[in-house]
Coordinates of C-alpha atoms in Angstrom, one line a residue:
X963 CA -1.6 -53.4 31.2
X964 CA -3.6 -52.7 34.3
X965 CA -5.9 -50.1 35.9
X966 CA -6.3 -49.1 39.5
X967 CA -10.0 -48.7 40.5
X968 CA -10.6 -46.9 43.7
X969 CA -14.0 -46.6 45.3
X970 CA -14.3 -43.1 46.8
X971 CA -16.6 -41.6 49.5
X972 CA -19.0 -40.4 46.9
X973 CA -19.3 -43.9 45.6
X974 CA -17.6 -43.3 42.3
X975 CA -14.8 -45.3 40.9
X976 CA -11.5 -43.7 39.8
X977 CA -8.6 -45.3 38.1
X978 CA -4.9 -45.1 37.4
X979 CA -2.4 -47.5 35.9
X980 CA -0.4 -50.5 37.2
X981 CA -2.5 -52.0 40.1
X982 CA -6.0 -53.1 41.0
X983 CA -7.7 -52.3 44.3
X984 CA -10.9 -53.5 45.9
X985 CA -12.3 -52.6 49.3
X986 CA -13.6 -54.9 52.0
X987 CA -17.3 -55.6 52.4
X988 CA -17.9 -54.6 48.8
X989 CA -18.6 -56.5 45.5
X990 CA -18.2 -54.8 42.2
X991 CA -17.2 -55.5 38.6
X992 CA -13.8 -54.3 37.2
X993 CA -13.9 -53.4 33.5
X994 CA -17.0 -55.6 33.2
X995 CA -14.7 -58.6 33.0
X996 CA -13.0 -59.2 36.4
X997 CA -15.1 -59.8 39.5
X998 CA -13.4 -59.7 42.9
X999 CA -15.5 -60.7 46.0
X1000 CA -14.0 -59.9 49.4
X1001 CA -15.4 -60.3 52.9
X1002 CA -12.2 -59.7 55.1
X1003 CA -9.4 -57.2 55.0
X1004 CA -6.6 -59.7 54.8
X1005 CA -7.2 -61.5 51.5
X1006 CA -9.6 -61.9 48.7
X1007 CA -11.8 -64.9 49.1
X1008 CA -12.7 -65.4 45.5
X1009 CA -11.2 -64.1 42.3
X1010 CA -12.9 -64.7 38.9
X1011 CA -10.7 -63.7 36.0
X1012 CA -8.9 -65.0 32.9
X1013 CA -5.7 -63.5 34.4
X1014 CA -3.7 -64.0 37.6
X1015 CA -3.8 -61.6 40.6
X1016 CA -1.4 -61.7 43.5
X1017 CA -2.0 -59.9 46.9
X1018 CA 0.7 -57.4 47.8
X1019 CA -0.3 -55.3 50.8
X1020 CA -3.1 -54.9 53.3
X1021 CA -3.8 -51.5 54.8
X1022 CA -5.7 -51.7 58.1
X1023 CA -5.1 -48.0 59.0
X1024 CA -8.2 -46.8 57.2
X1025 CA -11.6 -47.2 58.5
X1026 CA -12.4 -49.2 55.3
X1027 CA -9.3 -51.4 54.7
X1028 CA -8.1 -52.4 51.3
X1029 CA -6.2 -55.0 49.6
X1030 CA -4.0 -54.3 46.6
X1031 CA -3.3 -56.8 43.8
X1032 CA -0.6 -56.9 41.2
X1033 CA -1.7 -57.9 37.7
X1034 CA 0.2 -60.6 35.9
X1035 CA -0.9 -60.6 32.2
X1036 CA -1.6 -64.0 30.6
X1037 CA -2.2 -62.5 27.2
X1038 CA 0.2 -63.0 24.3
X1039 CA 2.4 -60.3 22.8
X1040 CA 0.1 -60.1 19.8
X1041 CA -3.0 -59.5 21.9
X1042 CA -1.2 -56.9 24.0
X1043 CA -0.1 -55.1 20.8
X1044 CA -3.7 -55.0 19.5
X1045 CA -4.9 -53.6 22.8
X1046 CA -2.1 -51.1 23.1
X1047 CA -4.0 -48.1 21.7
X1048 CA -6.9 -48.5 24.2
X1049 CA -4.6 -48.9 27.2
X1050 CA -2.3 -46.0 26.4
X1051 CA -5.3 -43.8 25.5
X1052 CA -6.7 -44.3 29.0
X1053 CA -3.3 -43.6 30.5
X1054 CA -2.6 -40.4 28.6
X1055 CA -6.0 -38.8 28.6
X1056 CA -7.5 -40.2 31.9
X1057 CA -10.9 -41.2 30.6
X1058 CA -12.4 -44.3 28.9
X1059 CA -12.4 -43.9 25.2
X1060 CA -15.8 -43.0 23.9
X1061 CA -17.2 -43.4 27.4
X1062 CA -18.1 -46.9 26.4
X1063 CA -18.0 -48.3 30.0
X1064 CA -21.4 -49.2 31.5
X1065 CA -23.1 -46.5 33.6
X1066 CA -23.2 -49.0 36.5
X1067 CA -19.6 -48.2 37.2
X1068 CA -20.9 -44.9 38.6
X1069 CA -23.5 -46.4 40.8
X1070 CA -23.3 -48.4 44.0
X1071 CA -23.8 -52.1 43.5
X1072 CA -27.2 -53.1 44.6
X1073 CA -26.9 -56.6 46.2
X1074 CA -24.9 -59.7 45.8
X1075 CA -27.8 -61.6 44.4
X1076 CA -28.9 -58.9 41.8
X1077 CA -28.7 -60.1 38.2
X1078 CA -26.1 -58.5 36.1
X1079 CA -26.6 -57.4 32.5
X1080 CA -23.5 -58.0 30.3
X1081 CA -22.4 -57.3 26.8
X1082 CA -20.6 -59.6 24.4
X1083 CA -17.0 -60.5 25.4
X1084 CA -16.2 -60.4 21.7
X1085 CA -17.3 -56.8 21.5
X1086 CA -15.5 -55.9 24.7
X1087 CA -12.3 -57.3 23.3
X1088 CA -12.7 -55.3 20.1
X1089 CA -10.5 -52.2 19.5
X1090 CA -12.2 -48.9 20.0
X1091 CA -12.7 -47.0 16.7
X1092 CA -9.6 -44.8 16.5
X1093 CA -10.9 -42.2 14.1
X1094 CA -13.6 -41.3 16.6
X1095 CA -11.0 -41.2 19.3
X1096 CA -9.0 -38.7 17.3
X1097 CA -12.1 -36.6 16.6
X1098 CA -12.7 -36.4 20.4
X1099 CA -9.1 -35.1 20.8
X1100 CA -9.8 -32.5 18.1
X1101 CA -13.0 -31.5 19.8
X1102 CA -11.2 -31.3 23.2
X1103 CA -8.7 -28.7 21.9
X1104 CA -10.8 -26.9 19.4
X1105 CA -11.4 -23.9 21.7
X1106 CA -7.7 -23.1 21.5
X1107 CA -7.8 -22.8 17.7
X1108 CA -10.8 -20.5 17.3
X1109 CA -8.9 -17.9 15.2
X1110 CA -7.8 -20.6 12.7
X1111 CA -8.6 -24.3 12.4
X1112 CA -7.3 -27.7 13.4
X1113 CA -6.1 -29.4 10.2
X1114 CA -6.8 -33.1 10.1
X1115 CA -4.3 -35.4 8.5
X1116 CA -5.9 -38.4 10.3
X1117 CA -9.0 -39.9 8.6
X1118 CA -8.5 -41.4 5.1
X1119 CA -10.8 -39.4 3.0
X1120 CA -10.4 -37.3 -0.1
X1121 CA -11.0 -33.5 -0.4
X1122 CA -12.9 -33.6 -3.7
X1123 CA -16.6 -34.2 -4.3
X1124 CA -18.2 -37.0 -6.3
X1125 CA -18.4 -36.4 -10.1
X1126 CA -21.2 -34.3 -11.5
X1127 CA -22.8 -37.5 -13.1
X1128 CA -23.3 -38.8 -9.5
X1129 CA -25.3 -35.7 -8.5
X1130 CA -27.3 -36.0 -11.7
X1131 CA -28.1 -39.6 -10.8
X1132 CA -29.0 -38.5 -7.3
X1133 CA -31.5 -35.9 -8.5
X1134 CA -33.0 -38.4 -11.0
X1135 CA -33.4 -41.1 -8.3
X1136 CA -35.9 -38.9 -6.4
X1137 CA -38.3 -39.5 -9.2
X1138 CA -37.8 -43.3 -9.1
X1139 CA -41.1 -44.8 -7.9
X1140 CA -39.3 -47.9 -6.5
X1141 CA -36.8 -45.8 -4.5
X1142 CA -38.5 -46.8 -1.2
X1143 CA -38.5 -50.5 -1.8
X1144 CA -36.0 -53.4 -1.3
X1145 CA -34.0 -54.5 -4.2
X1146 CA -32.3 -57.9 -4.7
X1147 CA -29.8 -58.7 -1.9
X1148 CA -26.9 -58.7 -4.2
X1149 CA -27.7 -55.3 -5.7
X1150 CA -29.6 -53.5 -8.5
X1151 CA -29.3 -55.5 -11.7
X1152 CA -28.3 -52.3 -13.6
X1153 CA -25.5 -51.6 -11.2
X1154 CA -24.3 -55.2 -11.2
X1155 CA -24.1 -55.2 -15.0
X1156 CA -22.0 -52.1 -15.0
X1157 CA -19.7 -53.4 -12.3
X1158 CA -19.2 -56.6 -14.2
X1159 CA -18.1 -54.5 -17.2
X1160 CA -15.8 -52.4 -15.0
X1161 CA -14.3 -55.4 -13.3
X1162 CA -13.5 -57.0 -16.7
X1163 CA -12.1 -53.9 -18.3
X1164 CA -10.2 -52.4 -15.4
X1165 CA -9.4 -55.3 -13.0
X1166 CA -9.0 -58.3 -15.2
X1167 CA -11.8 -60.1 -13.5
X1168 CA -14.2 -62.1 -15.6
X1169 CA -16.9 -64.5 -14.7
X1170 CA -17.4 -63.3 -11.1
X1171 CA -20.4 -63.0 -8.8
X1172 CA -20.8 -59.5 -7.3
X1173 CA -22.5 -58.4 -4.1
X1174 CA -23.0 -54.7 -3.5
X1175 CA -22.4 -53.8 0.2
X1176 CA -22.8 -50.8 2.4
X1177 CA -19.2 -49.8 2.0
X1178 CA -16.0 -51.9 1.8
X1179 CA -16.1 -52.5 5.6
X1180 CA -19.4 -54.4 5.3
X1181 CA -17.9 -56.4 2.4
X1182 CA -15.1 -57.4 4.8
X1183 CA -17.6 -58.3 7.5
X1184 CA -19.4 -60.5 5.0
X1185 CA -16.2 -62.3 4.3
X1186 CA -15.4 -62.9 8.0
X1187 CA -18.9 -64.1 8.7
X1188 CA -19.0 -66.4 5.7
X1189 CA -15.5 -67.9 5.9
X1190 CA -14.6 -68.2 9.6
X1191 CA -16.0 -70.8 11.9
X1192 CA -15.7 -70.3 15.7
X1193 CA -12.3 -72.1 16.0
X1194 CA -10.8 -70.7 12.8
X1195 CA -8.0 -68.1 12.6
X1196 CA -7.4 -65.2 10.2
X1197 CA -4.1 -63.5 9.4
X1198 CA -3.5 -59.7 9.0
X1199 CA -0.2 -58.0 8.8
X1200 CA 1.0 -55.2 11.0
X1201 CA 0.7 -52.3 10.5
X1202 CA -2.9 -53.3 9.9
X1203 CA -6.1 -51.6 8.9
X1204 CA -7.8 -51.3 12.3
X1205 CA -11.3 -52.0 11.0
X1206 CA -10.2 -55.4 9.7
X1207 CA -8.9 -56.4 13.1
X1208 CA -12.1 -55.1 14.7
X1209 CA -14.3 -57.2 12.4
X1210 CA -12.4 -60.4 13.2
X1211 CA -12.4 -59.6 17.0
X1212 CA -16.1 -58.7 16.9
X1213 CA -17.2 -61.7 14.9
X1214 CA -14.9 -64.5 16.1
X1215 CA -13.0 -63.1 19.1
X1216 CA -9.6 -61.6 19.7
X1217 CA -7.8 -65.0 19.6
X1218 CA -9.0 -65.6 16.1
X1219 CA -6.7 -62.8 14.8
X1220 CA -3.1 -63.6 14.0
X1221 CA -0.9 -60.6 13.3
X1222 CA 2.0 -61.2 11.0
X1223 CA 5.1 -59.1 10.5
X1224 CA 5.9 -56.6 7.7
X1225 CA 9.3 -56.1 6.2
X1226 CA 11.1 -52.7 6.1
X1227 CA 9.7 -51.7 2.8
X1228 CA 6.1 -52.4 3.9
X1229 CA 5.8 -55.8 2.3
X1230 CA 4.2 -58.7 4.2
X1231 CA 6.9 -61.2 5.3
X1232 CA 6.4 -64.1 2.9
X1233 CA 8.8 -66.4 4.7
X1234 CA 6.8 -65.9 7.9
X1235 CA 3.5 -66.5 6.0
X1236 CA 4.7 -69.8 4.5
X1237 CA 6.0 -71.0 7.9
X1238 CA 2.7 -70.1 9.5
X1239 CA 0.5 -71.6 6.8
X1240 CA 2.5 -74.8 6.8
X1241 CA 1.6 -75.4 10.4
X1242 CA -2.0 -74.2 10.0
X1243 CA -3.3 -77.7 10.8
X1244 CA -2.9 -76.8 14.4
X1245 CA -3.7 -73.1 14.0
X1246 CA -6.8 -73.7 11.7
X1247 CA -5.9 -70.7 9.6
X1248 CA -8.8 -70.1 7.1
X1249 CA -8.2 -66.6 5.8
X1250 CA -5.4 -64.1 4.9
X1251 CA -6.1 -60.4 4.4
X1252 CA -4.1 -58.0 2.3
X1253 CA -4.7 -54.3 1.5
X1254 CA -3.1 -53.1 -1.6
X1255 CA -2.3 -50.3 -2.1
X1256 CA -1.7 -50.4 1.6
X1257 CA -3.6 -48.9 4.5
X1258 CA -1.9 -47.8 6.7
X1259 CA 1.5 -48.5 5.0
X1260 CA 0.9 -46.3 2.0
X1261 CA 2.9 -48.9 0.0
X1262 CA 1.9 -50.3 -3.4
X1263 CA 3.0 -53.9 -3.9
X1264 CA 4.2 -55.2 -7.2
X1265 CA 2.1 -57.6 -9.2
X1266 CA 4.8 -60.2 -8.9
X1267 CA 4.8 -59.9 -5.1
X1268 CA 1.1 -60.2 -5.0
X1269 CA 1.3 -63.3 -7.2
X1270 CA 3.5 -65.0 -4.6
X1271 CA 0.9 -64.4 -1.9
X1272 CA -1.8 -65.7 -4.2
X1273 CA 0.2 -68.8 -4.9
X1274 CA 1.1 -69.4 -1.2
X1275 CA -2.5 -69.2 -0.1
X1276 CA -3.7 -71.5 -2.9
X1277 CA -0.9 -74.0 -2.0
X1278 CA -2.2 -74.3 1.6
X1279 CA -5.9 -74.1 0.8
X1280 CA -6.6 -70.7 2.5
X1281 CA -8.9 -67.9 1.4
X1282 CA -7.2 -64.7 0.4
X1283 CA -9.1 -61.4 0.9
X1284 CA -7.7 -58.7 -1.3
X1285 CA -8.9 -55.2 -0.3
X1286 CA -8.6 -53.1 -3.4
X1287 CA -10.2 -50.0 -1.9
X1288 CA -7.3 -47.8 -3.1
X1289 CA -7.1 -49.3 -6.6
X1290 CA -7.0 -45.8 -8.1
X1291 CA -4.1 -44.7 -5.8
X1292 CA -1.3 -46.8 -7.2
X1293 CA 0.9 -43.8 -7.8
X1294 CA 3.9 -45.6 -9.1
X1295 CA 1.9 -48.2 -11.0
X1296 CA 3.5 -51.0 -9.1
X1297 CA 0.6 -53.4 -9.7
X1298 CA 0.9 -53.5 -13.4
X1299 CA 1.3 -56.5 -15.8
X1300 CA 4.6 -56.1 -17.6
X1301 CA 3.2 -57.1 -21.0
X1302 CA 0.1 -55.0 -20.6
X1303 CA -0.3 -52.0 -22.9
X1304 CA -2.9 -50.1 -20.9
X1305 CA -1.4 -48.6 -17.7
X1306 CA -4.8 -47.1 -16.7
X1307 CA -5.9 -50.4 -15.1
X1308 CA -5.5 -52.2 -11.8
X1309 CA -5.2 -55.9 -12.5
X1310 CA -6.6 -58.3 -9.8
X1311 CA -6.5 -62.0 -9.4
X1312 CA -9.3 -64.2 -10.6
X1313 CA -8.4 -67.4 -8.7
X1314 CA -11.2 -69.3 -7.0
X1315 CA -9.8 -68.8 -3.5
X1316 CA -9.4 -65.0 -3.9
X1317 CA -12.2 -62.5 -2.9
X1318 CA -11.7 -59.0 -4.2
X1319 CA -13.2 -56.0 -2.3
X1320 CA -13.7 -52.6 -3.9
X1321 CA -15.1 -49.2 -2.7
X1322 CA -16.7 -46.0 -4.1
X1323 CA -15.6 -44.1 -0.9
X1324 CA -12.2 -43.1 -2.0
X1325 CA -11.7 -42.5 -5.7
X1326 CA -15.3 -41.5 -6.3
X1327 CA -15.5 -39.5 -3.0
X1328 CA -18.7 -41.3 -2.0
X1329 CA -17.8 -42.2 1.6
X1330 CA -21.2 -40.9 3.0
X1331 CA -23.2 -42.9 0.5
X1332 CA -21.7 -46.2 1.8
X1333 CA -21.2 -48.3 -1.4
X1334 CA -18.7 -51.0 -1.8
X1335 CA -18.7 -54.5 -3.4
X1336 CA -17.1 -57.9 -3.3
X1337 CA -16.3 -60.0 -6.3
X1338 CA -16.1 -63.8 -6.0
X1339 CA -15.1 -66.2 -8.7
X1340 CA -18.0 -68.0 -10.5
X1341 CA -15.9 -70.9 -11.7
X1342 CA -14.9 -73.3 -8.9
X1343 CA -17.6 -75.0 -6.8
X1344 CA -16.0 -73.8 -3.5
X1345 CA -16.2 -70.2 -4.7
X1346 CA -19.8 -70.6 -5.9
X1347 CA -20.7 -72.1 -2.5
X1348 CA -19.0 -69.2 -0.7
X1349 CA -21.1 -66.8 -2.7
X1350 CA -24.3 -68.6 -1.9
X1351 CA -23.5 -68.6 1.8
X1352 CA -22.5 -64.9 1.7
X1353 CA -26.0 -64.0 0.5
X1354 CA -27.3 -65.2 3.8
X1355 CA -25.0 -62.8 5.6
X1356 CA -26.0 -60.0 3.2
X1357 CA -29.7 -60.7 3.8
X1358 CA -29.1 -60.6 7.6
X1359 CA -27.1 -57.4 7.8
X1360 CA -28.4 -54.8 5.3
X1361 CA -30.7 -57.0 3.2
X1362 CA -29.6 -54.7 0.4
X1363 CA -27.6 -51.5 0.1
X1364 CA -29.7 -48.4 -0.1
X1365 CA -31.3 -48.0 -3.5
X1366 CA -30.5 -44.3 -3.7
X1367 CA -26.8 -45.0 -3.0
X1368 CA -26.7 -47.7 -5.7
X1369 CA -28.2 -45.3 -8.2
X1370 CA -25.6 -42.6 -7.3
X1371 CA -22.9 -45.2 -7.7
X1372 CA -24.3 -46.1 -11.1
X1373 CA -24.1 -42.4 -12.1
X1374 CA -20.5 -42.1 -10.7
X1375 CA -19.3 -44.9 -13.0
X1376 CA -20.4 -42.8 -16.0
X1377 CA -17.5 -40.4 -15.2
X1378 CA -15.1 -43.3 -15.8
X1379 CA -11.8 -44.3 -14.3
X1380 CA -9.9 -41.4 -15.9
X1381 CA -12.0 -38.8 -14.0
X1382 CA -10.7 -40.5 -10.8
X1383 CA -7.1 -40.6 -12.0
X1384 CA -7.3 -36.9 -12.7
X1385 CA -8.4 -36.1 -9.2
X1386 CA -5.7 -38.4 -7.7
X1387 CA -3.0 -36.6 -9.6
X1388 CA -3.7 -33.4 -7.6
X1389 CA -2.4 -35.1 -4.5
X1390 CA 1.3 -34.9 -5.5
X1391 CA 1.9 -31.5 -4.0
X1392 CA 0.5 -32.4 -0.6
X1393 CA 2.3 -35.8 -0.6
X1394 CA 5.6 -34.1 -1.2
X1395 CA 4.9 -31.6 1.5
X1396 CA 4.1 -34.4 4.0
X1397 CA 7.3 -36.3 3.0
X1398 CA 9.3 -33.1 3.6
X1399 CA 7.6 -32.6 7.0
X1400 CA 8.6 -36.1 8.1
X1401 CA 12.2 -35.7 6.9
X1402 CA 13.5 -34.5 10.3
X1403 CA 12.7 -37.9 11.7
X1404 CA 14.8 -39.5 9.0
X1405 CA 17.7 -37.2 9.8
X1406 CA 17.3 -37.8 13.5
X1407 CA 17.6 -41.6 13.1
X1408 CA 20.4 -41.2 10.5
X1409 CA 22.5 -39.1 12.8
X1410 CA 22.1 -41.7 15.6
X1411 CA 24.8 -44.3 15.0
X1412 CA 22.6 -46.9 16.5
X1413 CA 19.5 -45.6 14.9
X1414 CA 17.2 -47.2 12.3
X1415 CA 17.8 -45.8 8.8
X1416 CA 14.4 -46.9 7.5
X1417 CA 12.0 -44.7 9.3
X1418 CA 9.7 -43.4 6.5
X1419 CA 7.2 -45.9 4.9
X1420 CA 4.8 -45.2 2.1
X1421 CA 4.0 -42.5 -0.4
X1422 CA 3.9 -44.9 -3.3
X1423 CA 0.3 -45.9 -2.9
X1424 CA -3.0 -45.1 -1.2
X1425 CA -3.0 -41.8 0.6
X1426 CA -0.7 -42.4 3.6
X1427 CA 2.8 -42.1 4.8
X1428 CA 4.1 -43.7 8.1
X1429 CA 7.1 -42.5 10.1
X1430 CA 9.0 -43.9 13.0
X1431 CA 9.4 -41.7 16.2
X1432 CA 12.5 -41.6 18.4
X1433 CA 12.9 -44.6 20.6
X1434 CA 10.5 -44.8 23.6
X1435 CA 8.4 -41.9 22.4
X1436 CA 4.7 -42.4 23.0
X1437 CA 2.8 -42.0 19.7
X1438 CA -0.5 -41.4 21.3
X1439 CA 0.8 -38.6 23.5
X1440 CA 2.4 -37.1 20.5
X1441 CA -0.9 -37.2 18.6
X1442 CA -2.6 -35.3 21.5
X1443 CA 0.3 -32.8 21.7
X1444 CA 0.2 -32.1 17.9
X1445 CA -3.5 -31.3 18.1
X1446 CA -3.2 -29.2 21.2
X1447 CA 0.0 -27.2 20.5
X1448 CA 0.2 -27.2 16.7
X1449 CA -3.3 -27.7 15.4
X1450 CA -2.7 -30.7 13.3
X1451 CA -4.1 -34.3 13.7
X1452 CA -2.6 -37.6 12.7
X1453 CA -3.2 -41.3 13.6
X1454 CA -1.0 -42.9 16.2
X1455 CA 0.7 -46.1 14.8
X1456 CA -0.4 -48.0 17.9
X1457 CA -3.9 -47.8 16.6
X1458 CA -2.6 -49.9 13.6
X1459 CA -0.6 -52.4 15.7
X1460 CA 2.6 -50.3 15.2
X1461 CA 3.4 -48.4 18.4
X1462 CA 6.1 -45.8 18.1
X1463 CA 5.0 -44.8 14.6
X1464 CA 2.5 -42.3 13.2
X1465 CA 0.2 -42.4 10.1
X1466 CA -0.3 -39.3 8.1
X1467 CA -3.0 -38.9 5.4
X1468 CA -2.3 -36.3 2.6
X1469 CA -5.6 -36.6 0.7
X1470 CA -8.2 -35.1 3.1
X1471 CA -7.2 -31.5 2.5
X1472 CA -6.9 -29.4 -0.7
X1473 CA -3.3 -29.2 -1.8
X1474 CA -2.8 -25.6 -0.4
X1475 CA -4.3 -26.4 2.9
X1476 CA -2.3 -29.7 3.1
X1477 CA 0.9 -27.6 2.7
X1478 CA -0.1 -25.5 5.7
X1479 CA -0.9 -28.6 7.7
X1480 CA 2.5 -30.1 6.7
X1481 CA 4.2 -27.0 7.9
X1482 CA 2.5 -27.3 11.3
X1483 CA 3.4 -31.0 11.4
X1484 CA 7.1 -30.3 10.7
X1485 CA 7.2 -27.7 13.4
X1486 CA 5.7 -30.1 15.9
X1487 CA 8.1 -32.8 14.9
X1488 CA 11.1 -30.5 15.3
X1489 CA 10.0 -29.3 18.7
X1490 CA 8.4 -32.4 20.2
X1491 CA 10.4 -35.3 18.6
X1492 CA 13.8 -33.9 18.1
X1493 CA 13.9 -32.4 21.6
X1494 CA 12.9 -35.8 22.9
X1495 CA 16.2 -37.4 22.1

């Protein structure tokens, strides 16, 4: 997992994969992490790094001689997997994602004694935002599709607009004389009251404290900041939601994130979870995160399966963060209580150690308004204390979610859950088209006597389907080729800790356009994947 940096005559640095190079009589920073100081052409005098470097060759034929070093990684497999998408992106496309590297890489070092400005090592370790990376690829190839358009099956958004009641509330909010002022940290009292009612009627959550946040992502950051001390660990399951991993890395460092395995059907491995939690005295595991219905798996877990995870985390005294962002997208109603009469609900768990996260971004199509919320039990003392401490985090980050956004959310709730369910039902045509587009991959693996028969994951929940590529096929290169040659964008599985897979979203285009995108995807798979074998 290395990069070759070469200092050229015009004093710029270029890079390729596999080795590091530094030149004599020069001092510079590699990736803002590794510093190599050298005063002779035969060996490096000092190497400062968290990894090991070994000298290989010395070239004295050039006027400025060089020493080449091989990189021996000291990171774990889990860390390497989480960093895979950044490494491979650089290899495939030749530039640093998002151009996040410091501009000092393009300038000659001033002097050995000059002070150096640095950024947080936690942020440096954090994954790059993959949706932005995919948008850059789309922009890169957009000129080739001027006669038509590039269809995106990448970002998890919905094609419909918020309900009319939300726009009515938006218009009315402009007459609100307090619109420009702060509101209570936890949210507008009127919205909190309606959310309490909604949680009780639709999610089986009574007697909870609620904090309104700037989207579900901020709710998750609140949880990480509130629950994890510097030496604590948090568990996510691969394939994971990249922003969850990013939040843990950014707030507590890459080593704080433990990535657990997922079974063939997209369920977290409960045996692994219990084995890991039982030894948590040494690992200091404080938190487990689960998304249901799943992003990126597209799998809805049964209520009984969820109960097992709730019981395990309670047994070992660990917080469980349940991200219910896709509560309206349980297509097969897997999360239903057998004895319940009303199927138009999404029951959650009211245990003291469970924090439930919700969002207005998906079902109510309010992604740009940035409204989410977290519900915490108001029964046990530990849960009450967690709520009190989280208010500190809330006051530090947004103070409060925008008043206008909260008022629009209040208006959206007037449309009711059934309005959302009616919109979600329109996704079936696109979902079936995507499943059909991915079918050649299933046939490809089935025809291989040594192949994996379980290569399609999802479709039962959320808005995603995942598919496994032929062995040794680079998912990020495929993502680039699909945009360039077929005008369709997806998310590489390596961005979700699942290299060799792809994630396809079927909700961000109207059904008729989704069918066109699915046709392009199928053509790309037939020509790029099937010919790869």
